[in-house]
XYZ file of C-alpha atoms in Angstrom:
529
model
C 97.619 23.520 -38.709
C 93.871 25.090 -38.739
C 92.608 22.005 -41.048
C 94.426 19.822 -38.570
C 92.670 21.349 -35.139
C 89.674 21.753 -36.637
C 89.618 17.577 -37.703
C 90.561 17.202 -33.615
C 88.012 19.276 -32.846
C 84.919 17.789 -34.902
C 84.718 14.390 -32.334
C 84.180 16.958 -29.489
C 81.282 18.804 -31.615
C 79.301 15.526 -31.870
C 79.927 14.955 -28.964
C 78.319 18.096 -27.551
C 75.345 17.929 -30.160
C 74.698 14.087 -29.209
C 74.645 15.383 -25.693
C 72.154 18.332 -26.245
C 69.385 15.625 -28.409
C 70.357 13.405 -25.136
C 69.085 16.105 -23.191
C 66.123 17.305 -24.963
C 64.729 13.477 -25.005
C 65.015 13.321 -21.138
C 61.970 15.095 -20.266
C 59.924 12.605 -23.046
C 61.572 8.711 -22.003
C 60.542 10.386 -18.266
C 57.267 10.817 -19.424
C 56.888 7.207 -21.271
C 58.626 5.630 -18.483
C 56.084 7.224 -15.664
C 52.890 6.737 -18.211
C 54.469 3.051 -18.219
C 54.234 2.651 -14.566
C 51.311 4.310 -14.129
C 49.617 1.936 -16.635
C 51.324 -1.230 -14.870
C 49.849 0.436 -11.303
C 46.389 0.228 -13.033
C 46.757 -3.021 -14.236
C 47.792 -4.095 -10.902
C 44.728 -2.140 -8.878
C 42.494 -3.612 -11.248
C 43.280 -7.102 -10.854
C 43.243 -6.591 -7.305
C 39.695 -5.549 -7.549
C 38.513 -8.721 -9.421
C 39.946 -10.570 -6.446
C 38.843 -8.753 -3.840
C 34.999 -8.586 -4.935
C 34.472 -4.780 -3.844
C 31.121 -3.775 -2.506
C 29.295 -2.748 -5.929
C 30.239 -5.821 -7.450
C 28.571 -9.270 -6.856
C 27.520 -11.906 -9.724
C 24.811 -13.925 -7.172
C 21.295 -13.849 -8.795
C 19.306 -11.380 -6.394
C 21.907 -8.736 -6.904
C 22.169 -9.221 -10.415
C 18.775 -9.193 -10.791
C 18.463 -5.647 -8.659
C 21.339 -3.841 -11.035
C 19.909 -5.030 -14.349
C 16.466 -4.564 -13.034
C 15.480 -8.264 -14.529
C 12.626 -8.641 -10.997
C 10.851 -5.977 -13.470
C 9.626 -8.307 -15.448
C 7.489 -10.281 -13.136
C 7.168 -7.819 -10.875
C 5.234 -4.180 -10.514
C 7.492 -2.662 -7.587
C 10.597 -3.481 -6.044
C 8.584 -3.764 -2.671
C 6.497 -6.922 -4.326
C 10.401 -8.638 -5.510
C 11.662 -7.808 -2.165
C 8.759 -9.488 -0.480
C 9.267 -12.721 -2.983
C 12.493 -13.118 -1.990
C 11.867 -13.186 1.768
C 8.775 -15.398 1.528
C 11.435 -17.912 -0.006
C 14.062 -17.475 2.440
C 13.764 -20.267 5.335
C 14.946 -17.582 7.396
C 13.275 -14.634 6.200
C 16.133 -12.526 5.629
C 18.005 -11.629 2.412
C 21.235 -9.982 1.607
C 21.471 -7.589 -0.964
C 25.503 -7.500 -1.268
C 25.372 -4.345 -4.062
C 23.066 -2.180 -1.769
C 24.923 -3.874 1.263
C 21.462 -3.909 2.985
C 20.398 -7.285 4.865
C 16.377 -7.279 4.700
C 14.517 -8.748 6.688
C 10.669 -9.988 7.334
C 11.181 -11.787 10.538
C 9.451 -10.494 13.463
C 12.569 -12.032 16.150
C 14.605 -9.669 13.811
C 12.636 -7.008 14.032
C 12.363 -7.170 17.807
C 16.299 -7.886 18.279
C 16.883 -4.445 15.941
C 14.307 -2.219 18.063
C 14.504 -3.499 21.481
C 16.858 -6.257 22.807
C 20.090 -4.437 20.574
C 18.893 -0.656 19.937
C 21.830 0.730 20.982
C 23.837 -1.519 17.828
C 21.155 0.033 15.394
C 21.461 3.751 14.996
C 19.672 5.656 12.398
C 23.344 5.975 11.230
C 25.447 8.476 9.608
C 24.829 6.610 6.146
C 21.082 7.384 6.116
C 21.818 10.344 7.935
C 23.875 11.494 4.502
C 20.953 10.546 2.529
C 18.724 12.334 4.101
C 20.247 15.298 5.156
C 19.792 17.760 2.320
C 16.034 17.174 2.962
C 15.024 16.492 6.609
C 18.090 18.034 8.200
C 18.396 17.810 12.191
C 14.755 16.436 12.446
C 13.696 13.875 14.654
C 13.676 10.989 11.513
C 17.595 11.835 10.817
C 19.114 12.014 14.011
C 20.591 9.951 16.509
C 21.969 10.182 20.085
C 20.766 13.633 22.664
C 19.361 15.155 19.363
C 17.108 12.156 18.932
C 16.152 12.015 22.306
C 15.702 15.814 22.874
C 13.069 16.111 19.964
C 11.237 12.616 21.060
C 10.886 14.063 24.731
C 9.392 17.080 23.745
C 7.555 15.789 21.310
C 6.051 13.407 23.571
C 4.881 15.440 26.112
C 3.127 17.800 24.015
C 0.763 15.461 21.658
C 0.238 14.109 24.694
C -1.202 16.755 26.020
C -4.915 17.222 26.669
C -5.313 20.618 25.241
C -3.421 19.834 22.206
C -5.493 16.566 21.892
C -8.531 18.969 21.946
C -7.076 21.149 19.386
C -6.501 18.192 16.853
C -9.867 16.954 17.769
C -11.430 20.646 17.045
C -9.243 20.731 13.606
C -10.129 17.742 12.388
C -13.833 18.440 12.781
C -13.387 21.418 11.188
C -11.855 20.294 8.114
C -14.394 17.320 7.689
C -17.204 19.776 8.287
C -16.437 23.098 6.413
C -14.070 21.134 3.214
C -13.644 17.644 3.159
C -17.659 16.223 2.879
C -18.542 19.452 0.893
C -15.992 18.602 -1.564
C -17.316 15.020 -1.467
C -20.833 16.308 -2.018
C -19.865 18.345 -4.757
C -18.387 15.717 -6.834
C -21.317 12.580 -5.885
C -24.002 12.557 -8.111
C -26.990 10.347 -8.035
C -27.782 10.957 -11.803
C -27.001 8.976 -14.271
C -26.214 11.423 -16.812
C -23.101 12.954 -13.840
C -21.482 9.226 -13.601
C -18.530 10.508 -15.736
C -17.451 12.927 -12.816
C -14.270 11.442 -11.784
C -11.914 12.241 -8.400
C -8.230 11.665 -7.583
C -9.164 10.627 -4.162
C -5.007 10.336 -3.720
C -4.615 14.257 -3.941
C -8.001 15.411 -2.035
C -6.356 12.834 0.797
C -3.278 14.711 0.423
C -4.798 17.725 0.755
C -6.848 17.567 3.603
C -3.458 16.068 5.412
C -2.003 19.153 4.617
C -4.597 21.988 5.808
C -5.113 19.325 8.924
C -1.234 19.197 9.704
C -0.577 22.718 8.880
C -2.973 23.865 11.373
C -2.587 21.441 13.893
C 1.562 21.932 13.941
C 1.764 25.539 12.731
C -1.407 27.301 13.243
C -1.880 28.456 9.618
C -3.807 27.408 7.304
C -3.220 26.722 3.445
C -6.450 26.484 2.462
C -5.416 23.374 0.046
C -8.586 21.694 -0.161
C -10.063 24.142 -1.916
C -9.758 22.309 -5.666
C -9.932 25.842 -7.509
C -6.698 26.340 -5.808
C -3.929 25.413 -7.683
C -1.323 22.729 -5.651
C 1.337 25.017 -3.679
C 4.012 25.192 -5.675
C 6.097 23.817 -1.888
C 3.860 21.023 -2.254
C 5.502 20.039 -5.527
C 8.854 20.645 -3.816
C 8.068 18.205 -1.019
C 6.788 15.900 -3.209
C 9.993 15.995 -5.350
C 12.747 16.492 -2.278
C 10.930 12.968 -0.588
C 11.355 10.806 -4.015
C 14.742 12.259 -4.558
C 15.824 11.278 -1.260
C 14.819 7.850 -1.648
C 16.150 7.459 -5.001
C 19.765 8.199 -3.452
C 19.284 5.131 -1.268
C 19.244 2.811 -4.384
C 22.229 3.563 -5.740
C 24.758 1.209 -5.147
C 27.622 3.521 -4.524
C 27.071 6.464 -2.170
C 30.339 8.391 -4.436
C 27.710 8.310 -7.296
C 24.798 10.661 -6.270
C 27.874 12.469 -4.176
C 29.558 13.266 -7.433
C 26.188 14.597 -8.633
C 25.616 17.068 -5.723
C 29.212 18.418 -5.817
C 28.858 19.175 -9.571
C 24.612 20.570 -9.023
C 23.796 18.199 -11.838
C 20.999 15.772 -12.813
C 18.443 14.371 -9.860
C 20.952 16.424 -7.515
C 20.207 19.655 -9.209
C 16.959 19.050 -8.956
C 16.626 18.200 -5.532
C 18.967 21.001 -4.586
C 15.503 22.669 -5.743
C 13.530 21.186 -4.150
C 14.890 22.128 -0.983
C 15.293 25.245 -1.893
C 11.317 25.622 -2.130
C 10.970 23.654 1.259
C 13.102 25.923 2.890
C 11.418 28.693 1.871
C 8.072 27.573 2.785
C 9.765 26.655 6.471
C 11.079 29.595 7.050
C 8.008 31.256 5.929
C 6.334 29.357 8.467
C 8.227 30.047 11.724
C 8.488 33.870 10.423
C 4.425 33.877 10.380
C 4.653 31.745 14.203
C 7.412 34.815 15.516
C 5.053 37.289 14.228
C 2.430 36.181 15.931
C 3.969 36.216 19.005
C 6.123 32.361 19.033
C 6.129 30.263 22.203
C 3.184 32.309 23.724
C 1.242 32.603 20.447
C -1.013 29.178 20.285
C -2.166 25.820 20.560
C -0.137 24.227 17.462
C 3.301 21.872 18.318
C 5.624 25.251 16.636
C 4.459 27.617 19.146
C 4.959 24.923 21.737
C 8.575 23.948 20.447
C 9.809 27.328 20.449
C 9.553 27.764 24.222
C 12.541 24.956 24.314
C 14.020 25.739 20.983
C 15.808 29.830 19.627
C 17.472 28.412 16.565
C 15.312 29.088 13.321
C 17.501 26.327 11.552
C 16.658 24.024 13.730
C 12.991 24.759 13.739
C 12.771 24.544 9.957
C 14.675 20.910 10.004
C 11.585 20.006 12.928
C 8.926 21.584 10.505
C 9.639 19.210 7.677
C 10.110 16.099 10.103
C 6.342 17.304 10.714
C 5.204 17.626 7.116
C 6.533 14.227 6.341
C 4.832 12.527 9.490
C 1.506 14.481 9.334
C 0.581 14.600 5.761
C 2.412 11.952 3.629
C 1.685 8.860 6.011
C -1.681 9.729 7.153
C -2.949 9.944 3.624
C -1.065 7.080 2.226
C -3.295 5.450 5.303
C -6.640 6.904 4.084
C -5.579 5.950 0.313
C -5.308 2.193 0.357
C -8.005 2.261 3.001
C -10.601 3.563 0.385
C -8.961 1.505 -2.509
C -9.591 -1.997 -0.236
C -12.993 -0.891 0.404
C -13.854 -0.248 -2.842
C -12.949 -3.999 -3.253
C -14.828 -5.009 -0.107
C -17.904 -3.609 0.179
C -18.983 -5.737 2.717
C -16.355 -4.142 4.922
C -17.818 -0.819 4.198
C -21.633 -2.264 5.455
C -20.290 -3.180 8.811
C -18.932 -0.199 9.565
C -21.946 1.287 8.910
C -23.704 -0.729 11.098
C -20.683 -0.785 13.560
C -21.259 3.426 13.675
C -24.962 2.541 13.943
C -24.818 0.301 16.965
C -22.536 2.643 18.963
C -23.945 5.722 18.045
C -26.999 5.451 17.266
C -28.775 6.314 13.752
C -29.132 10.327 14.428
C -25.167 10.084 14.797
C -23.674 13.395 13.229
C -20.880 12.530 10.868
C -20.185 16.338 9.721
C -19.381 16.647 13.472
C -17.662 13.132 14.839
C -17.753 12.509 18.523
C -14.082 11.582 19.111
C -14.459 9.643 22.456
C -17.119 7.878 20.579
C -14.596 6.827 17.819
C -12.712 4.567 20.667
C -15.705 2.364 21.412
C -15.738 1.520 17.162
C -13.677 -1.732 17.169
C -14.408 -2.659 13.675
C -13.390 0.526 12.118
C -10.345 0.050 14.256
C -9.705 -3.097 13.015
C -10.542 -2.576 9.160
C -7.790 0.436 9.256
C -5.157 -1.982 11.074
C -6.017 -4.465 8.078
C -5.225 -1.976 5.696
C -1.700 -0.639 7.339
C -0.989 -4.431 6.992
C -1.280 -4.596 3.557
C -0.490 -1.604 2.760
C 1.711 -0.066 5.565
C 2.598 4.113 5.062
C 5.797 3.125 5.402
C 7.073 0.338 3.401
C 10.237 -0.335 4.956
C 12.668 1.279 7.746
C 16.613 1.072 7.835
C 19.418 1.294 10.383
C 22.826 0.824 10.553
C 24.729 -1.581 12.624
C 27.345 0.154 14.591
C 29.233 -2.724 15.109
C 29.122 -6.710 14.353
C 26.618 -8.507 14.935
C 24.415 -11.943 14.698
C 20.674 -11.884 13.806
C 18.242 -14.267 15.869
C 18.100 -16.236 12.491
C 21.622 -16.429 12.446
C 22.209 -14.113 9.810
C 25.876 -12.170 10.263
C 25.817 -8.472 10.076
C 28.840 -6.557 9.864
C 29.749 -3.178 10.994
C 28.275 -0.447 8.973
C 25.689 -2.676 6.928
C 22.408 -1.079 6.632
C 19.838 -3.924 8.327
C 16.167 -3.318 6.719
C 13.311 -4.336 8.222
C 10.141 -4.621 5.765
C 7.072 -3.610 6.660
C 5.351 -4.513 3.447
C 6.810 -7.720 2.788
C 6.017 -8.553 6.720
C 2.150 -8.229 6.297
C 2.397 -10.715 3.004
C 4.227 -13.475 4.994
C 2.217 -16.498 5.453
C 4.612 -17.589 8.335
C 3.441 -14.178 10.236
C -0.120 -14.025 9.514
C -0.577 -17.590 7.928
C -2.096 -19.303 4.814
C -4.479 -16.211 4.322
C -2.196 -13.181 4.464
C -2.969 -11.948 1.696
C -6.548 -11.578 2.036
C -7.958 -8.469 3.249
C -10.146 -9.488 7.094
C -10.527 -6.927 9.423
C -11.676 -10.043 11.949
C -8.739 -11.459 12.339
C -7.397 -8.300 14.876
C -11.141 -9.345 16.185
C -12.063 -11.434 19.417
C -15.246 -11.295 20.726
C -16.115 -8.288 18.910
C -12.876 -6.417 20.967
C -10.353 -5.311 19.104
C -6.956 -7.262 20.035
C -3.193 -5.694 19.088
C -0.397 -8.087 18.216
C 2.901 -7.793 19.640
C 4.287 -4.510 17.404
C 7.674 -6.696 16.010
C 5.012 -8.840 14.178
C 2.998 -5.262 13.026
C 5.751 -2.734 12.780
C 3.851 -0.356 11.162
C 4.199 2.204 13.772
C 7.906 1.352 13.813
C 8.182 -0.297 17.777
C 10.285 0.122 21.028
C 12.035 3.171 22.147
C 11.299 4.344 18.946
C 7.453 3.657 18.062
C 5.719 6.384 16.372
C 4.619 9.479 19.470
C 2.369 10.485 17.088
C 0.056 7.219 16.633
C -3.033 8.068 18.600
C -3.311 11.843 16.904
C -2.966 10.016 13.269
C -5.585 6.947 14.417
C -8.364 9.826 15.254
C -7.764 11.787 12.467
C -7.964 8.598 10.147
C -10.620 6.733 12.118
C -12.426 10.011 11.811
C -12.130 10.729 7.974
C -13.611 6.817 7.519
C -16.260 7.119 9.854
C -17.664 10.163 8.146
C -16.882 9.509 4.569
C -17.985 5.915 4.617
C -21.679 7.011 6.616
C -21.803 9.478 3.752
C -20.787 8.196 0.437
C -20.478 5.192 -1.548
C -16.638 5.113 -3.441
C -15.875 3.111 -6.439
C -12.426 3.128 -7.820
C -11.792 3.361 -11.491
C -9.173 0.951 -13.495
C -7.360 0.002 -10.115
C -7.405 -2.886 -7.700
C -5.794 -3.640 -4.793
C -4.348 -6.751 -5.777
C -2.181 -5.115 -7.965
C -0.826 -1.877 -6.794
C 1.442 0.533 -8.411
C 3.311 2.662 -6.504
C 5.444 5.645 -6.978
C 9.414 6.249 -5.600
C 9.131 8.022 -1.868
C 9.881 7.984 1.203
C 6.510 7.107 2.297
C 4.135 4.496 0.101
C 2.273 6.902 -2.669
C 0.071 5.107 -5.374
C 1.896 5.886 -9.337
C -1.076 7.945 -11.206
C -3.084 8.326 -7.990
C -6.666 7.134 -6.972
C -9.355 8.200 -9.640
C -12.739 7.101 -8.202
C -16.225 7.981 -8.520
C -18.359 9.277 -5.434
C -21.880 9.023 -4.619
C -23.797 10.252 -2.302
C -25.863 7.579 -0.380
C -29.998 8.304 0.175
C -30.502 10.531 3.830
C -27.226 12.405 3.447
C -27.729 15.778 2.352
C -25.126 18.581 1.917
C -24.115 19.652 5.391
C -24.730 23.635 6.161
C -20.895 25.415 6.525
């Protein structure tokens, strides 16, 4: 009987070890059936990708040519491809579809996006992103009240008289006491000197920075002084602007995003950066509430703390400041020099220009700045330059909602519009057949000198938004030519305007600087400090 209910009983024993493998496998054929799906989901995503031609994706030739970088090999800088490709479009716009940007070089454009549809072209919270780490709340990053808060104030005080005599007073100063000694120091009128060589680029940015510092902050640096080494913020400002505008040519905003969250590569290094700039900020307004704040001076900080309590703030307004006073005032004074050492002529009618309205005895070390408004040609020569060679290549915005350029160009919601400053000055169907030659005469008429309407020259941006700070940056420029060019003869070494090299900013900075050689020209000696 025990053989025979132990033969019954063997079925049910396979039966409960098949069972217990069955079980065991479960948890596995789950697992190849999900990784299954999950695969087929891909598959399917994918496919649906191809056909739906996402954003970073586009085969046409200008955007292949911008992701494999192909314009390269005809061309120095992306601004000099960018301005090719509009002076071939009949309507002088351009989409890039990887970038999503629409560029654009026609002045009907330009005036559509700053005046007759300003309100459908925000800075944007796009740019905003890309610029945030850096410039913060300041008056280049924001939209809306904040915008319009910082432009009001702003407004009234550079133009006020007192202020207007404080620049004046600074500028002077700095020409006087460091910028022509400097200049003096390195001419030579000996042969066996003619090796001396001077990165005109970085004495430029130097006396922008002592100029700025004082005039906004009421503290000077002391920067001009070449034994002094380059603050080590300047580096970080330097670095922080070109890592900024790198994140705006990346295709895909995720990409640089990915880089921030995880502090790696050009984001670690910006995060740097900033750091730096932040401490030099907040070194700043410390020094300005030390000194007593809103009641303590003539310079815009002490002014913009009677309206403004929160240091944050004020260190997001000092930046906007740095970036506005030093960067595009000597990427002004920089191409200026580097065209005149390729026109002397120009430089021989200013001289005569300064001459004529001031009379031979005129003191350069010590500029009469009511005097620099009657000088049409040196008003003209610097417009000539900003033409060619504007501070500010190109400016972006953000259509808040759909829209049709006057050229019949669609723009859809959230597409970054671009118009280009650069490219604008080499059009031939703005300036005609000789827009690429450098002639002060043409802003000439009658020896007056005449504006054009500021869509065609947008070099001070235009509209509600043109520049508040244009007539403080024309006297301080107008002023540093006057004097330098009286002074000194300047001949740059191994460069040429005709074919520039720049390097990646925010504002337009010549790769490798300005090496030049100065000398001193016969009845100018050293001025007494």
């Amino acid at each position: 009987m025990g053989a025979e209910a132990a033969a019954a009983a063997a079925p049910l024993l396979h039966l409960h070890e098949a069972a217990a493998v069955a079980s065991s496998l479960q948890p596995h054929v789950a697992l190849a059936f999900f990784a299954l799906a999950a695969c087929t989901v891909a598959l399917a995503l994918l496919l649906a990708a191809a056909r739906m031609r996402p954003p970073w994706w586009c085969d046409c030739a200008v955007c292949e040519a911008y992701l494999t970088a192909s314009w390269s090999g005809e061309f120095d800088n992306l601004c000099d491809w960018y301005a090719h490709l509009l002076r071939r479009s009949p309507a002088q716009t351009v989409h890039v579809h990887v970038l999503r940007n629409v560029l654009t070089a026609n002045p009907a454009a330009v005036d559509h996006m700053l005046r007759a549809r300003f309100d459908n072209y925000p800075k944007g919270a796009p740019f905003s992103a890309i610029l945030a780490d850096f410039l913060g709340r300041g008056i280049f990053n924001v939209d809306g009240d904040a915008w319009l808060f910082q432009r009001k104030l702003a407004a009234a005080e550079l133009a006020s008289p007192a202020l207007r005599a404080f620049a004046a007073n600074v500028v002077s100063s700095e020409l006087r006491t460091r910028l022509l000694p400097l200049l003096h120091s390195a001419s030579s009128q000996s042969h066996e000197d003619n090796n001396k060589v001077l990165d005109l680029q970085d004495v430029f940015r130097r006396f922008a920075f002592d100029c700025i510092c004082k005039i906004s902050f009421g503290l000077d640096p002391g920067c001009l002084e070449l034994s002094m080494p380059v603050l080590a913020f300047v580096d970080a400002f330097d670095t922080a602007s070109m890592l900024s505008a790198r994140r705006a040519t990346v295709p895909m905003q995720i990409i640089w995003r990915l880089k921030r969250l995880f502090n790696v590569g050009d984001e670690r290094r910006l995060r740097d950066a900033v750091r730096l700039v932040d401490a030099f900020a907040t070194e700043v307004i410390r020094q300005r509430h030390k000194l007593g704040g809103a009641a303590s001076g003539s310079d815009l900080l002490s002014r913009f703390m009677g309206s403004i309590s929160d240091d944050k703030y004020l260190r997001d307004i000092v930046v906007s400041f740095m970036l506005a006073g030093r960067d595009t005032v000597a990427s002004a004074l920089t191409a200026f020099f580097l065209l005149l050492s390729d026109h002397p002529e120009t430089a021989a009618a200013i001289r005569d220009e300064v001459s004529r309205v001031a009379g031979d005895d005129y003191d350069d070390d010590r500029p009469s700045f009511g005097r620099l408004k009657d000088m049409h040609y040196v008003h003209a020569a610097l417009y000539e330059s900003m033409r060619l060679f504007p501070p500010v290549q190109f400016d972006s915005k953000f259509a808040a909602g759909d829209d049709t350029l006057p050229d019949g160009t669609a723009v859809a919601k959230g597409t970054r519009v671009t118009y280009h400053a650069y490219a604008m000055g080499r059009m031939e169907s703005v300036w005609g057949r000789d827009c690429g030659e450098f002639r002060p005469e043409r802003w000439l008429r009658d020896g007056q000198f005449v504006p054009v309407s500021p869509y065609r020259y947008p070099v001070f941006q235009a509209g509600v938004r043109v520049c508040v700070g244009k007539d403080l940056a024309l006297m301080e420029m107008k002023a540093v030519i006057v004097a330098v060019v009286r002074g000194f003869d300047i001949e740059a070494i191994a460069r040429s305007s005709r074919r520039p090299k720049f390097a990646p900013g925010l504002t337009a900075t010549f790769a490798g600087g300005l090496p030049v050689r100065v000398r001193r020209r016969a009845k100018h000696s050293p001025p007494i400090v």
